[in-house]
PDB file of C-alpha atoms in Angstrom:
ATOM      1  CA  GLU A   1      19.570   4.715   3.901  1.00 64.00           C
ATOM      2  CA  ALA A   2      17.378   7.022   1.869  1.00 78.00           C
ATOM      3  CA  GLY A   3      13.782   5.939   1.489  1.00 91.00           C
ATOM      4  CA  VAL A   4      11.585   5.811  -1.565  1.00 94.00           C
ATOM      5  CA  THR A   5      11.353   9.274  -3.078  1.00 95.00           C
ATOM      6  CA  GLN A   6       8.517  10.481  -5.250  1.00 96.00           C
ATOM      7  CA  PHE A   7       8.234  13.645  -7.279  1.00 96.00           C
ATOM      8  CA  PRO A   8       6.213  15.802  -7.535  1.00 96.00           C
ATOM      9  CA  SER A   9       4.402  15.624  -4.246  1.00 95.00           C
ATOM     10  CA  HIS A  10       1.404  17.332  -5.793  1.00 96.00           C
ATOM     11  CA  SER A  11       0.500  18.097  -9.366  1.00 96.00           C
ATOM     12  CA  VAL A  12      -2.540  20.001 -10.605  1.00 97.00           C
ATOM     13  CA  ILE A  13      -3.246  19.778 -14.334  1.00 96.00           C
ATOM     14  CA  GLU A  14      -6.122  20.268 -16.687  1.00 96.00           C
ATOM     15  CA  LYS A  15      -7.929  17.493 -18.442  1.00 96.00           C
ATOM     16  CA  GLY A  16      -6.090  16.536 -21.602  1.00 96.00           C
ATOM     17  CA  GLN A  17      -2.671  17.535 -20.351  1.00 97.00           C
ATOM     18  CA  THR A  18       0.233  15.230 -19.663  1.00 97.00           C
ATOM     19  CA  VAL A  19       1.849  14.510 -16.329  1.00 97.00           C
ATOM     20  CA  THR A  20       4.908  12.462 -15.495  1.00 98.00           C
ATOM     21  CA  LEU A  21       5.441  11.132 -12.006  1.00 98.00           C
ATOM     22  CA  ARG A  22       8.823   9.952 -10.885  1.00 97.00           C
ATOM     23  CA  CYS A  23       9.860   7.409  -8.311  1.00 97.00           C
ATOM     24  CA  ASP A  24      13.337   6.768  -6.952  1.00 96.00           C
ATOM     25  CA  PRO A  25      13.324   3.463  -5.080  1.00 96.00           C
ATOM     26  CA  ILE A  26      15.696   2.502  -2.333  1.00 94.00           C
ATOM     27  CA  SER A  27      19.096   1.930  -3.886  1.00 92.00           C
ATOM     28  CA  GLY A  28      19.579  -1.705  -4.811  1.00 90.00           C
ATOM     29  CA  HIS A  29      15.910  -2.632  -4.676  1.00 92.00           C
ATOM     30  CA  ASP A  30      15.089  -4.639  -7.778  1.00 91.00           C
ATOM     31  CA  ASN A  31      11.349  -4.681  -7.201  1.00 91.00           C
ATOM     32  CA  LEU A  32       9.421  -1.500  -7.869  1.00 94.00           C
ATOM     33  CA  TYR A  33       5.666  -1.147  -7.677  1.00 95.00           C
ATOM     34  CA  TRP A  34       3.162   1.539  -8.541  1.00 97.00           C
ATOM     35  CA  TYR A  35      -0.132   1.806  -6.683  1.00 96.00           C
ATOM     36  CA  ARG A  36      -2.944   4.332  -6.813  1.00 96.00           C
ATOM     37  CA  ARG A  37      -5.514   5.490  -4.313  1.00 94.00           C
ATOM     38  CA  VAL A  38      -8.556   7.309  -5.557  1.00 92.00           C
ATOM     39  CA  MET A  39     -10.181   9.407  -2.825  1.00 85.00           C
ATOM     40  CA  GLY A  40     -11.990   7.247  -0.300  1.00 82.00           C
ATOM     41  CA  LYS A  41     -11.237   4.032  -2.114  1.00 87.00           C
ATOM     42  CA  GLU A  42      -8.739   1.278  -1.520  1.00 88.00           C
ATOM     43  CA  ILE A  43      -5.154   1.453  -2.698  1.00 92.00           C
ATOM     44  CA  LYS A  44      -4.955  -0.442  -5.972  1.00 94.00           C
ATOM     45  CA  PHE A  45      -2.066  -2.111  -7.699  1.00 93.00           C
ATOM     46  CA  LEU A  46      -0.962  -0.705 -11.040  1.00 95.00           C
ATOM     47  CA  LEU A  47       2.207  -2.542 -11.986  1.00 94.00           C
ATOM     48  CA  HIS A  48       5.376  -4.240 -10.856  1.00 93.00           C
ATOM     49  CA  PHE A  49       8.902  -3.942 -12.231  1.00 94.00           C
ATOM     50  CA  VAL A  50      11.749  -6.315 -11.590  1.00 91.00           C
ATOM     51  CA  LYS A  51      14.743  -4.219 -12.499  1.00 93.00           C
ATOM     52  CA  GLU A  52      13.825  -2.740 -15.867  1.00 94.00           C
ATOM     53  CA  SER A  53      11.330  -5.424 -16.842  1.00 93.00           C
ATOM     54  CA  LYS A  54       7.599  -5.181 -16.345  1.00 93.00           C
ATOM     55  CA  GLN A  55       6.693  -8.237 -14.322  1.00 90.00           C
ATOM     56  CA  ASP A  56       3.005  -7.526 -14.012  1.00 90.00           C
ATOM     57  CA  GLU A  57       1.075  -4.622 -15.450  1.00 92.00           C
ATOM     58  CA  SER A  58      -2.379  -6.051 -15.013  1.00 91.00           C
ATOM     59  CA  GLY A  59      -3.501  -3.125 -12.897  1.00 92.00           C
ATOM     60  CA  MET A  60      -2.818  -0.407 -15.423  1.00 94.00           C
ATOM     61  CA  PRO A  61      -6.185   1.211 -16.141  1.00 92.00           C
ATOM     62  CA  ASN A  62      -5.743   1.867 -19.862  1.00 91.00           C
ATOM     63  CA  ASN A  63      -3.243   2.832 -22.511  1.00 93.00           C
ATOM     64  CA  ARG A  64      -3.138   6.421 -21.354  1.00 96.00           C
ATOM     65  CA  PHE A  65      -0.791   5.212 -18.635  1.00 97.00           C
ATOM     66  CA  LEU A  66       2.806   4.411 -19.481  1.00 97.00           C
ATOM     67  CA  ALA A  67       5.380   3.278 -16.954  1.00 97.00           C
ATOM     68  CA  GLU A  68       9.077   2.948 -17.576  1.00 96.00           C
ATOM     69  CA  ARG A  69      12.103   1.985 -15.584  1.00 96.00           C
ATOM     70  CA  THR A  70      15.081   2.502 -17.810  1.00 86.00           C
ATOM     71  CA  GLY A  71      18.268   1.034 -16.415  1.00 88.00           C
ATOM     72  CA  GLY A  72      16.414  -0.542 -13.546  1.00 85.00           C
ATOM     73  CA  THR A  73      16.819   2.442 -11.267  1.00 92.00           C
ATOM     74  CA  TYR A  74      14.193   5.160 -11.086  1.00 96.00           C
ATOM     75  CA  SER A  75      10.771   4.800 -12.664  1.00 97.00           C
ATOM     76  CA  THR A  76       8.383   7.194 -14.339  1.00 98.00           C
ATOM     77  CA  LEU A  77       4.644   6.955 -14.739  1.00 98.00           C
ATOM     78  CA  LYS A  78       3.209   9.106 -17.488  1.00 97.00           C
ATOM     79  CA  VAL A  79      -0.463   9.869 -17.892  1.00 97.00           C
ATOM     80  CA  GLN A  80      -1.317  11.170 -21.345  1.00 96.00           C
ATOM     81  CA  PRO A  81      -3.877  12.623 -21.832  1.00 96.00           C
ATOM     82  CA  ALA A  82      -5.084  12.953 -18.254  1.00 96.00           C
ATOM     83  CA  GLU A  83      -8.762  12.523 -17.464  1.00 96.00           C
ATOM     84  CA  LEU A  84     -10.739  13.614 -14.400  1.00 95.00           C
ATOM     85  CA  GLU A  85     -10.921  10.068 -13.053  1.00 94.00           C
ATOM     86  CA  ASP A  86      -7.139   9.864 -12.952  1.00 96.00           C
ATOM     87  CA  SER A  87      -7.096  12.117  -9.898  1.00 96.00           C
ATOM     88  CA  GLY A  88      -5.729  10.400  -6.837  1.00 96.00           C
ATOM     89  CA  VAL A  89      -2.557   9.631  -4.966  1.00 96.00           C
ATOM     90  CA  TYR A  90       0.021   7.561  -6.797  1.00 97.00           C
ATOM     91  CA  PHE A  91       2.285   5.551  -4.550  1.00 96.00           C
ATOM     92  CA  CYS A  92       5.547   3.950  -5.433  1.00 96.00           C
ATOM     93  CA  ALA A  93       7.028   1.136  -3.371  1.00 95.00           C
ATOM     94  CA  SER A  94      10.145  -0.982  -3.579  1.00 93.00           C
ATOM     95  CA  SER A  95      11.569  -4.152  -2.097  1.00 89.00           C
ATOM     96  CA  PRO A  96      14.851  -6.039  -2.408  1.00 87.00           C
ATOM     97  CA  ARG A  97      15.535  -8.821  -4.877  1.00 77.00           C
ATOM     98  CA  GLY A  98      14.185 -12.183  -3.857  1.00 68.00           C
ATOM     99  CA  GLN A  99      11.529 -10.725  -1.632  1.00 58.00           C
ATOM    100  CA  ALA A 100       8.935 -10.576  -4.377  1.00 54.00           C
ATOM    101  CA  HIS A 101       8.046 -14.208  -3.756  1.00 55.00           C
ATOM    102  CA  SER A 102       8.532 -14.167  -0.043  1.00 56.00           C
ATOM    103  CA  GLY A 103       5.618 -14.169   2.295  1.00 57.00           C
ATOM    104  CA  ALA A 104       7.148 -11.393   4.317  1.00 66.00           C
ATOM    105  CA  ASN A 105       7.665  -9.199   1.267  1.00 72.00           C
ATOM    106  CA  VAL A 106       7.595  -5.869   3.030  1.00 85.00           C
ATOM    107  CA  LEU A 107       7.158  -2.996   0.668  1.00 88.00           C
ATOM    108  CA  THR A 108       8.737   0.339   1.490  1.00 92.00           C
ATOM    109  CA  PHE A 109       6.497   3.091   0.226  1.00 93.00           C
ATOM    110  CA  GLY A 110       7.114   6.640  -0.772  1.00 93.00           C
ATOM    111  CA  ALA A 111       4.969   9.537   0.361  1.00 92.00           C
ATOM    112  CA  GLY A 112       2.973   9.484  -2.847  1.00 94.00           C
ATOM    113  CA  SER A 113       2.307  11.939  -5.639  1.00 96.00           C
ATOM    114  CA  ARG A 114      -1.089  13.562  -5.443  1.00 96.00           C
ATOM    115  CA  LEU A 115      -2.545  14.194  -8.885  1.00 97.00           C
ATOM    116  CA  THR A 116      -5.474  16.530  -9.356  1.00 96.00           C
ATOM    117  CA  VAL A 117      -7.016  16.731 -12.805  1.00 96.00           C
ATOM    118  CA  LEU A 118      -9.351  19.684 -13.330  1.00 95.00           C
TER     119      LEU A 118
ATOM    120  CA  ALA B   1     -11.438 -13.075  -5.528  1.00 81.00           C
ATOM    121  CA  GLN B   2      -9.026 -11.189  -3.323  1.00 87.00           C
ATOM    122  CA  LYS B   3     -10.493  -8.551  -1.064  1.00 92.00           C
ATOM    123  CA  ILE B   4      -9.683  -6.623   2.078  1.00 95.00           C
ATOM    124  CA  THR B   5     -12.453  -5.019   4.096  1.00 96.00           C
ATOM    125  CA  GLN B   6     -11.984  -2.321   6.695  1.00 96.00           C
ATOM    126  CA  THR B   7     -15.392  -1.354   8.016  1.00 96.00           C
ATOM    127  CA  GLN B   8     -14.327   1.515  10.275  1.00 96.00           C
ATOM    128  CA  PRO B   9     -13.744   4.684   8.277  1.00 94.00           C
ATOM    129  CA  GLY B  10     -12.903   6.601  11.459  1.00 95.00           C
ATOM    130  CA  MET B  11     -12.021   5.739  15.021  1.00 96.00           C
ATOM    131  CA  PHE B  12     -11.320   7.735  18.145  1.00 97.00           C
ATOM    132  CA  VAL B  13      -9.339   6.596  21.156  1.00 97.00           C
ATOM    133  CA  GLN B  14      -8.281   8.240  24.364  1.00 97.00           C
ATOM    134  CA  GLU B  15      -4.567   8.647  24.872  1.00 97.00           C
ATOM    135  CA  LYS B  16      -3.029   5.699  26.729  1.00 97.00           C
ATOM    136  CA  GLU B  17      -5.993   3.456  25.930  1.00 97.00           C
ATOM    137  CA  ALA B  18      -5.894   0.457  23.609  1.00 98.00           C
ATOM    138  CA  VAL B  19      -7.713   0.408  20.277  1.00 98.00           C
ATOM    139  CA  THR B  20      -8.578  -2.312  17.783  1.00 98.00           C
ATOM    140  CA  LEU B  21      -8.778  -1.631  14.079  1.00 98.00           C
ATOM    141  CA  ASP B  22     -10.763  -4.220  12.187  1.00 98.00           C
ATOM    142  CA  CYS B  23      -9.725  -6.006   9.030  1.00 98.00           C
ATOM    143  CA  THR B  24     -11.262  -8.969   7.267  1.00 97.00           C
ATOM    144  CA  TYR B  25      -9.969 -10.550   4.118  1.00 96.00           C
ATOM    145  CA  ASP B  26     -11.021 -12.937   1.440  1.00 94.00           C
ATOM    146  CA  THR B  27      -8.754 -15.117  -0.639  1.00 91.00           C
ATOM    147  CA  SER B  28      -8.743 -18.556  -2.155  1.00 89.00           C
ATOM    148  CA  ASP B  29      -4.976 -18.768  -1.868  1.00 89.00           C
ATOM    149  CA  PRO B  30      -3.939 -21.042   1.043  1.00 88.00           C
ATOM    150  CA  SER B  31      -0.717 -19.098   1.533  1.00 89.00           C
ATOM    151  CA  TYR B  32      -0.728 -15.389   2.114  1.00 91.00           C
ATOM    152  CA  GLY B  33       0.764 -12.578   4.129  1.00 92.00           C
ATOM    153  CA  LEU B  34      -1.136  -9.961   6.055  1.00 94.00           C
ATOM    154  CA  PHE B  35       0.256  -6.487   6.653  1.00 94.00           C
ATOM    155  CA  TRP B  36      -0.652  -3.269   8.372  1.00 97.00           C
ATOM    156  CA  TYR B  37       0.631   0.093   7.218  1.00 96.00           C
ATOM    157  CA  LYS B  38       0.328   3.481   8.869  1.00 97.00           C
ATOM    158  CA  GLN B  39      -0.008   6.671   6.855  1.00 94.00           C
ATOM    159  CA  PRO B  40       0.544   9.821   8.917  1.00 94.00           C
ATOM    160  CA  SER B  41      -0.282  13.263   7.568  1.00 91.00           C
ATOM    161  CA  SER B  42       3.137  13.412   5.916  1.00 88.00           C
ATOM    162  CA  GLY B  43       1.819  10.867   3.400  1.00 87.00           C
ATOM    163  CA  GLU B  44       4.456   8.176   3.658  1.00 88.00           C
ATOM    164  CA  MET B  45       3.187   4.637   4.197  1.00 91.00           C
ATOM    165  CA  ILE B  46       4.987   3.067   7.129  1.00 93.00           C
ATOM    166  CA  PHE B  47       5.088  -0.701   7.598  1.00 93.00           C
ATOM    167  CA  LEU B  48       3.916  -1.756  11.056  1.00 96.00           C
ATOM    168  CA  ILE B  49       3.463  -5.492  11.305  1.00 95.00           C
ATOM    169  CA  TYR B  50       3.308  -8.725   9.312  1.00 94.00           C
ATOM    170  CA  GLN B  51       1.501 -12.023   9.840  1.00 94.00           C
ATOM    171  CA  GLY B  52       1.964 -15.130   7.702  1.00 92.00           C
ATOM    172  CA  SER B  53      -1.003 -17.367   7.093  1.00 92.00           C
ATOM    173  CA  TYR B  54       0.830 -20.355   8.545  1.00 91.00           C
ATOM    174  CA  ASP B  55       2.178 -18.555  11.563  1.00 89.00           C
ATOM    175  CA  GLN B  56       0.897 -20.194  14.724  1.00 87.00           C
ATOM    176  CA  GLN B  57       1.301 -17.196  16.949  1.00 92.00           C
ATOM    177  CA  ASN B  58      -0.057 -13.705  16.586  1.00 95.00           C
ATOM    178  CA  ALA B  59       2.526 -11.201  15.451  1.00 94.00           C
ATOM    179  CA  THR B  60       3.642  -8.474  17.839  1.00 96.00           C
ATOM    180  CA  GLU B  61       5.838  -5.439  17.277  1.00 94.00           C
ATOM    181  CA  GLY B  62       6.181  -3.220  20.291  1.00 96.00           C
ATOM    182  CA  ARG B  63       2.792  -1.642  20.979  1.00 97.00           C
ATOM    183  CA  TYR B  64       1.317  -3.253  17.869  1.00 97.00           C
ATOM    184  CA  SER B  65      -0.151  -6.717  17.791  1.00 97.00           C
ATOM    185  CA  LEU B  66      -2.111  -8.505  15.129  1.00 97.00           C
ATOM    186  CA  ASN B  67      -5.102 -10.512  16.278  1.00 96.00           C
ATOM    187  CA  PHE B  68      -5.108 -13.200  13.608  1.00 96.00           C
ATOM    188  CA  GLN B  69      -8.193 -15.403  13.454  1.00 96.00           C
ATOM    189  CA  LYS B  70      -7.734 -17.561  10.398  1.00 94.00           C
ATOM    190  CA  ALA B  71     -11.091 -19.317  10.492  1.00 94.00           C
ATOM    191  CA  ARG B  72     -12.867 -15.983  10.610  1.00 95.00           C
ATOM    192  CA  LYS B  73     -10.468 -14.465   8.060  1.00 95.00           C
ATOM    193  CA  SER B  74      -9.775 -11.516  10.270  1.00 97.00           C
ATOM    194  CA  ALA B  75      -6.514  -9.708  11.001  1.00 97.00           C
ATOM    195  CA  ASN B  76      -7.301  -6.941  13.429  1.00 98.00           C
ATOM    196  CA  LEU B  77      -4.610  -4.524  14.536  1.00 98.00           C
ATOM    197  CA  VAL B  78      -4.401  -3.787  18.235  1.00 98.00           C
ATOM    198  CA  ILE B  79      -2.538  -0.678  19.357  1.00 98.00           C
ATOM    199  CA  SER B  80      -1.864  -0.597  23.064  1.00 97.00           C
ATOM    200  CA  ALA B  81      -1.222   2.520  25.129  1.00 96.00           C
ATOM    201  CA  SER B  82      -2.198   4.906  22.330  1.00 97.00           C
ATOM    202  CA  GLN B  83      -0.072   7.976  21.794  1.00 97.00           C
ATOM    203  CA  LEU B  84      -0.889  11.234  20.055  1.00 97.00           C
ATOM    204  CA  GLY B  85       1.536  10.287  17.320  1.00 96.00           C
ATOM    205  CA  ASP B  86      -0.598   7.276  16.494  1.00 97.00           C
ATOM    206  CA  SER B  87      -3.160   9.554  14.854  1.00 98.00           C
ATOM    207  CA  ALA B  88      -3.036   8.523  11.189  1.00 97.00           C
ATOM    208  CA  MET B  89      -4.662   6.435   8.481  1.00 96.00           C
ATOM    209  CA  TYR B  90      -4.163   2.706   8.878  1.00 98.00           C
ATOM    210  CA  PHE B  91      -4.311   0.303   5.971  1.00 96.00           C
ATOM    211  CA  CYS B  92      -4.668  -3.432   6.135  1.00 97.00           C
ATOM    212  CA  ALA B  93      -3.175  -5.362   3.236  1.00 95.00           C
ATOM    213  CA  MET B  94      -2.903  -8.922   2.029  1.00 93.00           C
ATOM    214  CA  ARG B  95      -0.510 -10.559  -0.377  1.00 90.00           C
ATOM    215  CA  PRO B  96      -1.524 -13.960  -1.733  1.00 88.00           C
ATOM    216  CA  LEU B  97       1.634 -15.931  -2.444  1.00 82.00           C
ATOM    217  CA  ARG B  98       0.525 -18.021  -5.374  1.00 76.00           C
ATOM    218  CA  THR B  99      -1.394 -15.536  -7.445  1.00 66.00           C
ATOM    219  CA  GLY B 100       1.175 -12.911  -8.278  1.00 64.00           C
ATOM    220  CA  ASN B 101       2.931 -10.164  -6.450  1.00 70.00           C
ATOM    221  CA  GLN B 102       0.086  -7.814  -5.825  1.00 82.00           C
ATOM    222  CA  PHE B 103      -0.803  -6.424  -2.457  1.00 89.00           C
ATOM    223  CA  TYR B 104      -4.508  -5.923  -1.876  1.00 92.00           C
ATOM    224  CA  PHE B 105      -5.425  -3.036   0.395  1.00 94.00           C
ATOM    225  CA  GLY B 106      -8.484  -2.002   2.304  1.00 94.00           C
ATOM    226  CA  THR B 107      -9.983   1.470   2.230  1.00 94.00           C
ATOM    227  CA  GLY B 108      -8.256   2.426   5.464  1.00 95.00           C
ATOM    228  CA  THR B 109      -9.271   3.557   8.936  1.00 97.00           C
ATOM    229  CA  SER B 110      -8.569   7.044  10.177  1.00 97.00           C
ATOM    230  CA  LEU B 111      -7.510   6.923  13.822  1.00 98.00           C
ATOM    231  CA  THR B 112      -7.583   9.995  16.026  1.00 98.00           C
ATOM    232  CA  VAL B 113      -5.997   9.867  19.459  1.00 97.00           C
ATOM    233  CA  ILE B 114      -7.593  12.282  21.885  1.00 97.00           C
ATOM    234  CA  PRO B 115      -5.431  13.817  24.633  1.00 94.00           C
TER     235      PRO B 115
END
């Protein structure tokens, strides 16, 4: 089966511009997560979708970040306007239905989208 | 508070030797899962091994084993018979079961296998 796909793999934008990252989870996976790793720091949770609903968005840094998952398939994460501190690698991960509350909830990650804000 | 600590930013190991990557965690949740992920240069995070907090035995998956010491809150990853392809970043992660669906990650350890 195809894995989690993220696009673009790398984006370089100027401060104040807008960027939209896309994630295609594994087909049939209801759970979709966004994480972010700022250089040298830990990977931090941003939000969790169950199908098209936001289950938990407590990790979203501020209202410049908007995540959507229309139709419960792919998801987008828009940063508008981008700031320097938004630079990092944005990971998407997915897992099947029912696993969200399972101890062995193994997330399948994508390769990440590296965002550089100049 | 939930926290994962990986104190080794970089490690080197000779090919065919074993290596231990350290991970300690902190949580007030009595039920949790512990995970290790590998991130090669390609960027994709690859799941390696899982340990449940109530599991009596240490998890093993091929050359990977998790040295789980609950009282010390440590979950070290042991890679036996290192291979060149093991060179990568390794992330330890924890998922508390009763406080949401978040995974908490450490800062990672960069492992380099020397031929």
